[in-house]
XYZ file of C-alpha atoms in Angstrom:
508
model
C -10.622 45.657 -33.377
C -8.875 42.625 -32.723
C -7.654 41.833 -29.404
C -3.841 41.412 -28.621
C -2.541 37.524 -27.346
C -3.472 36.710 -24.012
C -0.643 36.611 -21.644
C -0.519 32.816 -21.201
C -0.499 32.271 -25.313
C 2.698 34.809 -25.517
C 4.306 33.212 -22.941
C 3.699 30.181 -24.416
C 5.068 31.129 -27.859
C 7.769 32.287 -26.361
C 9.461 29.324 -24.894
C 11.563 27.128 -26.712
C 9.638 23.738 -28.437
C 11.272 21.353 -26.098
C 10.404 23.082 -23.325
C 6.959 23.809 -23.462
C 6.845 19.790 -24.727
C 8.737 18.926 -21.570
C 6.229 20.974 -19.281
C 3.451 19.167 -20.763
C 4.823 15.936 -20.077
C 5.625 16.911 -16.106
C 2.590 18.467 -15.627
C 0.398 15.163 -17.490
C 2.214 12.652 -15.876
C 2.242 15.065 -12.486
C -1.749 14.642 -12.502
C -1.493 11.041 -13.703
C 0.261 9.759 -10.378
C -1.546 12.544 -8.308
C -4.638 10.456 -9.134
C -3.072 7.086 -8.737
C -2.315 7.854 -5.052
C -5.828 9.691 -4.724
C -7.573 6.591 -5.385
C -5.291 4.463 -3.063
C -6.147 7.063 -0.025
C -9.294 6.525 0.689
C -8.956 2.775 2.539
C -7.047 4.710 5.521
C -9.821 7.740 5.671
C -12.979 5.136 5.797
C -11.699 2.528 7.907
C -12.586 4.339 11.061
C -16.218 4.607 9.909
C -16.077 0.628 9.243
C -16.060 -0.163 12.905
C -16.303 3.161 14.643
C -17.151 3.522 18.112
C -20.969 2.501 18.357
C -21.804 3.280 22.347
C -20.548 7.026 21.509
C -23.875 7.189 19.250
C -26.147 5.504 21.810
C -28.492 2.499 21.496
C -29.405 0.841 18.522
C -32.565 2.573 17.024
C -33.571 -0.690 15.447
C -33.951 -2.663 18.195
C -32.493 -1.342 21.433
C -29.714 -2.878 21.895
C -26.480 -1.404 23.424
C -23.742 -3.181 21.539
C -20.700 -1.762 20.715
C -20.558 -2.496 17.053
C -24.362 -2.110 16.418
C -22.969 0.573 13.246
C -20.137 -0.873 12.149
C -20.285 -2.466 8.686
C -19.697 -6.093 8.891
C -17.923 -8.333 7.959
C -15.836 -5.471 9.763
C -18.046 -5.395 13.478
C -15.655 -8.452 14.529
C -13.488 -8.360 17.190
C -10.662 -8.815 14.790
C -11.665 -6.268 12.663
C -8.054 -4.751 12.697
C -6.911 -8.162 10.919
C -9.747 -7.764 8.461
C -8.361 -4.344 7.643
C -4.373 -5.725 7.477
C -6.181 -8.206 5.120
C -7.531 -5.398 2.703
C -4.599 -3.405 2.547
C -2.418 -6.703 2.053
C -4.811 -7.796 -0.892
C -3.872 -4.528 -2.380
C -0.333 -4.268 -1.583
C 1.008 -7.750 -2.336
C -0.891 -7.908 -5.810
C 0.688 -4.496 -6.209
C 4.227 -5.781 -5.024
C 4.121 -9.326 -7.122
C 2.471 -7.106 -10.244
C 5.145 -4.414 -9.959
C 7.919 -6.764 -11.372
C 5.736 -8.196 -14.226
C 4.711 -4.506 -15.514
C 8.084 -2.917 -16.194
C 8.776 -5.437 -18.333
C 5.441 -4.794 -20.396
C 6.153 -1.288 -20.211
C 9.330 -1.645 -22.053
C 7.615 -3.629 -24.742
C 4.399 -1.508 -25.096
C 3.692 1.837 -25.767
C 3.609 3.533 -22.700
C 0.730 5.764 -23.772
C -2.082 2.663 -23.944
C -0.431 0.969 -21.225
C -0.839 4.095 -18.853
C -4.026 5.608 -19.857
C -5.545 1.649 -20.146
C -4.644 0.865 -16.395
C -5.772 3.811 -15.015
C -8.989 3.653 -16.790
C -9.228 -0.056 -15.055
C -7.975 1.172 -12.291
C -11.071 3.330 -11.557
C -13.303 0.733 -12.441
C -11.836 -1.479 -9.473
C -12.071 1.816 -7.393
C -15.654 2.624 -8.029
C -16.325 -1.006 -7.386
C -15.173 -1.038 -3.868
C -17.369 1.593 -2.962
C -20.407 0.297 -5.405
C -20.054 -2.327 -2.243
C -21.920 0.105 -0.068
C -24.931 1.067 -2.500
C -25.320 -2.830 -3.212
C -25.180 -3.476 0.465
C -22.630 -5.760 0.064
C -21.201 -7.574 3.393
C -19.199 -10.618 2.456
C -15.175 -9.782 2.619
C -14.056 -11.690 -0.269
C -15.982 -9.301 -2.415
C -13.435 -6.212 -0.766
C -10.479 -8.245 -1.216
C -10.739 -8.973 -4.978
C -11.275 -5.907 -5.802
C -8.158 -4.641 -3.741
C -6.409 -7.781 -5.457
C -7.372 -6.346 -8.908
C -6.877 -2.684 -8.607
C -3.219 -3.672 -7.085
C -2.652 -5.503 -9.814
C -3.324 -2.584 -12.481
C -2.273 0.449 -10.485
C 1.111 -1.440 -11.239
C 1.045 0.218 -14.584
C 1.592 3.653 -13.554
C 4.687 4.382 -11.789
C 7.153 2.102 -14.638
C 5.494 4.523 -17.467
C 5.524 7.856 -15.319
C 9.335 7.009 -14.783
C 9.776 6.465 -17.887
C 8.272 9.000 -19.652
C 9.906 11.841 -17.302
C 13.232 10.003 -17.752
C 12.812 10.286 -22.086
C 12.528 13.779 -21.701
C 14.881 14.793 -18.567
C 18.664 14.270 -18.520
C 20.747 13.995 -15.198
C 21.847 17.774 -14.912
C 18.957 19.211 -12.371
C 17.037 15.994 -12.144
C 16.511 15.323 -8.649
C 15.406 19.143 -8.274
C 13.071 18.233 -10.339
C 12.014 15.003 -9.888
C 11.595 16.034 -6.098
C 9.187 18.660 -7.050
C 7.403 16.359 -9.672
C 7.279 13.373 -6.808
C 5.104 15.941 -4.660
C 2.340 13.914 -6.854
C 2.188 11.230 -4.790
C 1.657 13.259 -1.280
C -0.757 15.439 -3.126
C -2.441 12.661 -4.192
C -2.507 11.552 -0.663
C -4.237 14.702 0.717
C -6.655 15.124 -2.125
C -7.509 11.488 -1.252
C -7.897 12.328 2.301
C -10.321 15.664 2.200
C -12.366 14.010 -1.101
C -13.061 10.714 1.068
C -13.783 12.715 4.225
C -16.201 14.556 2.704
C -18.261 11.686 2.605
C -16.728 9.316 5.096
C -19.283 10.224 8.005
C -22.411 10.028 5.357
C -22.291 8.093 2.622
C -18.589 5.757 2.351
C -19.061 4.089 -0.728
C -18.809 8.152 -2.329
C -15.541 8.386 -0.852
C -14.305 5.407 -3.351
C -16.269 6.475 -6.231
C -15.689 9.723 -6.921
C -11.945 9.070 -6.939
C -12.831 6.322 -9.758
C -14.055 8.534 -11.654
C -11.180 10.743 -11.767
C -8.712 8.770 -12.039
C -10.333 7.612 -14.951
C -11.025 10.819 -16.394
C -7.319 11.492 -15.866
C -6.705 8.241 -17.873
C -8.669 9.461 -21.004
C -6.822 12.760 -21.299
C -3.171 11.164 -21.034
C -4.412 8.703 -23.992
C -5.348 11.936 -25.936
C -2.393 14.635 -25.193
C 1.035 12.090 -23.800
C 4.435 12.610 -25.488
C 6.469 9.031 -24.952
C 9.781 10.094 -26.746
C 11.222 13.354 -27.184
C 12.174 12.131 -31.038
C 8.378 11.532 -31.835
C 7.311 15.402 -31.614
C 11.240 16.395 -33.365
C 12.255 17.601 -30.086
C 16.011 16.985 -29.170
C 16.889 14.092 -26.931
C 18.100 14.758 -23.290
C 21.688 14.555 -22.150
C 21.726 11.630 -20.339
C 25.385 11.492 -18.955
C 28.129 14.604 -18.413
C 31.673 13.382 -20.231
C 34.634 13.301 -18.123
C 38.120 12.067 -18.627
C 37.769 9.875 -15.314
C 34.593 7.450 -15.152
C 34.581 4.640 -13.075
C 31.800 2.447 -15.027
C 30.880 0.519 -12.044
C 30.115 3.647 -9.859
C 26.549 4.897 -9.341
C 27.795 8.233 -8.792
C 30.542 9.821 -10.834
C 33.855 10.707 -9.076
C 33.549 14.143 -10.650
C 32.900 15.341 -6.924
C 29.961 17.473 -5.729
C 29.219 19.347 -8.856
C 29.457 15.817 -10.815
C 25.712 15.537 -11.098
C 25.748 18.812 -13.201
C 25.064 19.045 -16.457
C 23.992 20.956 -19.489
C 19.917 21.143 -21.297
C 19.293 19.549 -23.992
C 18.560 22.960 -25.537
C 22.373 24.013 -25.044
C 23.280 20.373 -26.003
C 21.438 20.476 -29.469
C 19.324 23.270 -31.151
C 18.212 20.826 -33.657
C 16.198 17.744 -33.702
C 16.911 14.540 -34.154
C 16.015 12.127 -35.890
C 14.749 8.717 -34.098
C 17.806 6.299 -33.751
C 17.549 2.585 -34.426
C 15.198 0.925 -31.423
C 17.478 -0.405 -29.278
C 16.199 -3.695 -27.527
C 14.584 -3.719 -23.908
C 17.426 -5.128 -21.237
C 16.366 -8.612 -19.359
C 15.407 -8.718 -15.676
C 18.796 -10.057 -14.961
C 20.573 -7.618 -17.000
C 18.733 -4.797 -15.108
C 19.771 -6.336 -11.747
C 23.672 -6.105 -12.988
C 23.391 -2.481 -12.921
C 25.637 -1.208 -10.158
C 23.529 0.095 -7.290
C 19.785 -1.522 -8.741
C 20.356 -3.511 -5.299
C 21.663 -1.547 -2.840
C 19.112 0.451 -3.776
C 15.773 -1.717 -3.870
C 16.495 -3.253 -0.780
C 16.695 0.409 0.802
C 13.284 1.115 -0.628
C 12.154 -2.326 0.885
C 12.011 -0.379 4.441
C 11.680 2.799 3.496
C 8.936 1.910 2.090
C 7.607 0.248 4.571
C 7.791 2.822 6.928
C 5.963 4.826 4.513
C 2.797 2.963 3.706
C 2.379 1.862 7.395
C 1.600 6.176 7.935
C -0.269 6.086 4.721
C -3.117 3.374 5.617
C -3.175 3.716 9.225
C -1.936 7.000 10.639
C -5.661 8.145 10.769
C -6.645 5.380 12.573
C -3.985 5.946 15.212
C -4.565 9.706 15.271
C -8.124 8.253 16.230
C -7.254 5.612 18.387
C -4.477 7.869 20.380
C -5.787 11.743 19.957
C -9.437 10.169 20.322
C -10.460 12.712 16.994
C -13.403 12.034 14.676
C -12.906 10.235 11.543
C -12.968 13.389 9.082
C -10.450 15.335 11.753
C -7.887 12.384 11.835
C -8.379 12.159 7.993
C -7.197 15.912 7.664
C -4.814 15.745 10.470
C -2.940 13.253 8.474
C -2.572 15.111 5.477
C 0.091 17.364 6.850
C 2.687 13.770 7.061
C 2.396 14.318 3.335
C 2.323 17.735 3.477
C 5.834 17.545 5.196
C 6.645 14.784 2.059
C 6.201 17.589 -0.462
C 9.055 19.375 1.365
C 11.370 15.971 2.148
C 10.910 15.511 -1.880
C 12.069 18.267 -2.676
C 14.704 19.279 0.036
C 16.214 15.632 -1.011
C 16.360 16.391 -4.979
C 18.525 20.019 -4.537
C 21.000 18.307 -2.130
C 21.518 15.124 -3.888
C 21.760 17.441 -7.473
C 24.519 19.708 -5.523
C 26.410 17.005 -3.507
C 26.169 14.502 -6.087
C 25.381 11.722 -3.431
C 22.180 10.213 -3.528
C 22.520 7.068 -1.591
C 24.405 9.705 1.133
C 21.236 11.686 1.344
C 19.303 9.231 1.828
C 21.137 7.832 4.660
C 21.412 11.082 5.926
C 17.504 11.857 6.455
C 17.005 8.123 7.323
C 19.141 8.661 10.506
C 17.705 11.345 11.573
C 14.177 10.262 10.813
C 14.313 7.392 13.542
C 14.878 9.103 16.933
C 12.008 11.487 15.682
C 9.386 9.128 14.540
C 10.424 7.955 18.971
C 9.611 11.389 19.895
C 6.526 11.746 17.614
C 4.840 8.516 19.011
C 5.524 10.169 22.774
C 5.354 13.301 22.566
C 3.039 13.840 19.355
C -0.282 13.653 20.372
C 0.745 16.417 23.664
C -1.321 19.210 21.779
C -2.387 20.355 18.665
C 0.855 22.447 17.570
C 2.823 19.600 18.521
C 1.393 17.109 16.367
C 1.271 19.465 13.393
C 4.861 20.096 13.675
C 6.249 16.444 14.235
C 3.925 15.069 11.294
C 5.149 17.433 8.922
C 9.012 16.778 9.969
C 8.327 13.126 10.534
C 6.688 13.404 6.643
C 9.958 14.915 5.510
C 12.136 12.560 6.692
C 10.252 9.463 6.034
C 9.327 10.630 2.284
C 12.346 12.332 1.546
C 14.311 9.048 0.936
C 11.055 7.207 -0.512
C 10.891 9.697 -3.003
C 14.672 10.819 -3.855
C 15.077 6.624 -4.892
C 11.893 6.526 -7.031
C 12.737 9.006 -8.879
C 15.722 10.914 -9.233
C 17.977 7.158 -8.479
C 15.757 4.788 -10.549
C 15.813 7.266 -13.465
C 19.491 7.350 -13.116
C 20.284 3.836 -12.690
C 17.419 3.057 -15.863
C 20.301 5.867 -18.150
C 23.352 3.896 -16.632
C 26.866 4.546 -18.530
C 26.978 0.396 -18.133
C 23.936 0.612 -20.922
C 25.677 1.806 -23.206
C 23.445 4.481 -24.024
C 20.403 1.757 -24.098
C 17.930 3.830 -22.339
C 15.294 1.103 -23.047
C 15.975 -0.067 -19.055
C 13.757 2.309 -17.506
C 10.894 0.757 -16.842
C 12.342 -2.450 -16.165
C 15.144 -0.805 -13.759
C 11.844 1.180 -11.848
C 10.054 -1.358 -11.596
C 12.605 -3.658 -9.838
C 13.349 -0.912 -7.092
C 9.596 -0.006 -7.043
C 8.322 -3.729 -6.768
C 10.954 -4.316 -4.094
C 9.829 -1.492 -2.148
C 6.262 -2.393 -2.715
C 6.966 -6.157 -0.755
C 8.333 -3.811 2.004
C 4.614 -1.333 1.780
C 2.733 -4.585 1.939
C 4.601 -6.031 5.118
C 4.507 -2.547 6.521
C 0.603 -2.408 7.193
C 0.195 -6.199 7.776
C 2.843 -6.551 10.674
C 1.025 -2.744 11.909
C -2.531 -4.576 12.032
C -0.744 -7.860 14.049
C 1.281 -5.790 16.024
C -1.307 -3.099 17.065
C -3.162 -5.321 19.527
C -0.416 -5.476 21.791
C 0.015 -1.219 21.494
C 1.046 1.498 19.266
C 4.541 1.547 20.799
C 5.599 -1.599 19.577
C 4.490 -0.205 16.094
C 6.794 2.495 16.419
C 9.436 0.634 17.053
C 8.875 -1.891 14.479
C 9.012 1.279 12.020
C 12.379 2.592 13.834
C 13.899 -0.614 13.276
C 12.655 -0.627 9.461
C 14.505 2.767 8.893
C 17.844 1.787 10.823
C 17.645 -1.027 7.872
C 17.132 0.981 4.906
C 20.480 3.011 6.265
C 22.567 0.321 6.427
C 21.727 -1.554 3.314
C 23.162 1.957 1.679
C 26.256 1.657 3.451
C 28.837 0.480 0.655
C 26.831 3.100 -1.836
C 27.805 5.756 0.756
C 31.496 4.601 1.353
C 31.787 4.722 -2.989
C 30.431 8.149 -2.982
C 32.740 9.384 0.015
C 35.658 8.060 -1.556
C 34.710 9.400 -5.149
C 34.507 13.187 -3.534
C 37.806 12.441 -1.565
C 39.269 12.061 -4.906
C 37.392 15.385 -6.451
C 39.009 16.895 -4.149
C 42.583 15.364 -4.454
C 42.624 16.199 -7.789
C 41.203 19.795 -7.040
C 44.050 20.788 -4.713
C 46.426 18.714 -7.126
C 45.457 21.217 -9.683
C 45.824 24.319 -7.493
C 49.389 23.293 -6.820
C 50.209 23.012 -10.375
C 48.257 26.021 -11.141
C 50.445 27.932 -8.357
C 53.720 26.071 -9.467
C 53.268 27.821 -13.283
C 52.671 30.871 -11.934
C 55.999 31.066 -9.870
C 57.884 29.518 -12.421
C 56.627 32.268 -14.887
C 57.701 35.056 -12.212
């Protein structure tokens, strides 16, 4: 007797073709960035363990000696081993930053399947490298800071093809719903980077950079084998890109359609049968990209937002141990729940940007409120346990909410712009303008953190206040365009009832 479907399989053959190609493609490039950002984690967990606090573990059992820095791992048992650290992440982050602007413009002119799956497969090399460092007893810093300076360089290649590819598949109707849940990637990267490095932090460091190499890797292989570029390429129907009104203003980021203007229909409902693959239209220039109404506004936003960001991301454990006075494998899992609360931000940001229509108001929305908190977290944070759980996870969502609302749900609607023309070819390039911009601001972020440090953590804090009053204002004219454009929605709406009233009393 033979036994009936499994439950997945039926479910499976019950959904439409595009859809269960469009879940593929979410949930592949959903584990592709996951392991991006696991890889990039594990700097922040084992930095504590590079100079940790010797004279808590006694006298040297070599010799006797009572120095502080007896187990730290030098070049990092300097007095200045917070600059040494500023000095890693910086190798990283500026090779990531100056990279970022190079690769969208390869990732418009190669297929985004080799170009992913080949830099992520490098990109775990340069991982497992880093950590080879500690097995090869390997003490000389220039060695670190290549290999951060490489692996920036070819991590570049996955956020420009993950855009992308999402963007080929998704049109604007629900996208920041679910582009906010997709973005959850990068904060679940985060914490999967965090507990997989502490396992090891305390024992054996060099683990807590090679395992992640390996999986990112691994990850690599499988997108080469099973990743859908183009919806045309499996005969699956094109997304709608743009919802047709009688009233566009071209220049406008946002349409004027009012709070439901972000709205529209599947490509299912749009067309129930493929298509076949259109004349290649040619990739836009850099310039041409930076035309684009809002590409900006936008990138300079990101620039701080950023910033603010990436400072949590490589040293929030080392102020958790610095401040709360935790051990390194505590303050690694302490920190997860900042990302923890960016899982929510993400997503909270997508549903009320789809509803209102007004991205860059959302944004500015979450960024003003995120300022006077990340004050009260720095004083009042580290008061007790429930305290700090609670403030990290709002500071996460407030912080990340913006972050991941403009790399997303924004640069895949800028990269579909009704000034292209229907040239969707702009989405890498268009991503990675706002993403490299953002990345100069993640570099700065840590560097000015490890200068400014020294002199206290307050002064940190209110570097990063400062950096998110910025991002705000830089979105001001975006905001006043998307006020004015629901004003209008909503002169026309009551225009309409008054006609619509009008007929009826003229028909009594």
């Amino acid at each position: 007797m033979r036994a009936a479907l499994a439950p997945g399989v039926r479910l499976l053959r019950a959904l439409p073709r595009d859809s269960r190609y469009r879940g593929l493609t979410l949930v592949l490039t959903f584990l592709c960035y996951t392991s991006y950002h696991l890889s990039r984690k594990p700097i922040s967990i084992v930095k504590s363990q590079l100079h940790p606090n010797c004279s808590a573990l006694g006298v040297n059992p070599h010799n006797g000696s009572n120095s502080t820095t007896w187990c730290s791992w030098a070049p990092f048992d300097q007095d200045n081993y917070k600059e040494l650290f500023g000095a890693l992440d910086n190798a990283f982050l500026v090779a990531y930053a100056i990279g970022m602007f190079i690769s969208g413009i390869f990732g418009e002119r190669l297929p985004l399947r080799y170009y992913l799956s080949g830099g992520m497969v490098l990109s775990g090399l340069f991982t497992a490298l880093f950590g080879l460092g500690y097995f090869w007893d390997i003490h000389v810093l220039w060695y670190f800071i290549i290999m951060q300076v490489c692996n920036g360089l070819v991590q570049t290649t996955g956020w420009p093809s993950v855009v992308a590819c999402v963007g080929n598949w998704f049109g604007k109707g629900k996208r920041g719903l679910i582009m906010g849940i997709w973005n959850s990637h990068t904060s679940v990267g985060n914490i999967l980077g965090s507990l997989i490095a502490g396992i090891w932090v305390s024992s054996k460091w060099g683990l807590s950079f090679i395992v992640p190499g390996i999986i990112i890797a691994a990850v690599g292989v499988a997108c080469f084998f099973f990743l859908v570029e183009h919806p045309e390429d499996v005969g699956c129907s094109p997304p709608l890109h743009h919802v047709m009104s009688e009233e566009k203003d071209p220049e406008g980021v946002t349409s004027d359609d009012g709070p439901l203007g972000a709205s529209g229909h599947s490509s299912a409902e749009h067309s129930e049968s493929p298509k076949e693959p259109s004349e290649e239209p040619e990739a836009i220039s850099f310039l041409e990209a930076l035309r684009i109404p809002g590409v900006v506004e936008f990138s300079l936003c990101l620039l701080f937002a950023k910033l603010v960001s990436y400072t949590f991301l490589y040293w929030l454990p080392l102020y958790i141990v610095n401040v709360a006075h935790f051990g390194a494998k505590e303050a690694g899992d302490l920190s997860t729940l900042f990302d923890v609360g960016g899982i929510l931000g993400g997503i909270f940001a997508g549903l009320i940007s789809d509803y209102s229509g007004g991205r860059a108001t959302t944004c500015c929305a979450m960024l003003v409120v995120a300022a006077p908190m990340l004050f009260l977290y720095n004083r009042i944070g580290q008061t007790g346990i429930g305290t700090s759980i609670a403030m990290l996870i709002v500071c996460g969502a407030l912080v990340n909410g913006p972050y991941a609302l403009i790399t997303t749900a924004v640069s895949a609607d800028l990269g579909t712009h009704e000034s292209l023309k229907g040239n969707a070819k702009a989405l890498s390039t268009v991503t990675a303008i706002i993403d490299g911009t953002g990345s100069v601001g993640a570099a700065l972020g840590p560097l000015l953190a490890g200068l400014i440090s020294p002199t206290g953590w307050n002064n940190v804090f209110y570097m990063l206040i400062a950096a998110d009053v910025l991002a705000c204002l830089l979105l001001a004219r975006v905001v006043v365009k998307e006020v004015r454009g629901w004003c209008g929605y909503m002169a026309r709406k009551r225009g309409s009832s008054v006609q619509l009233t009008e007929s009826v009393l003229d028909g009594k």
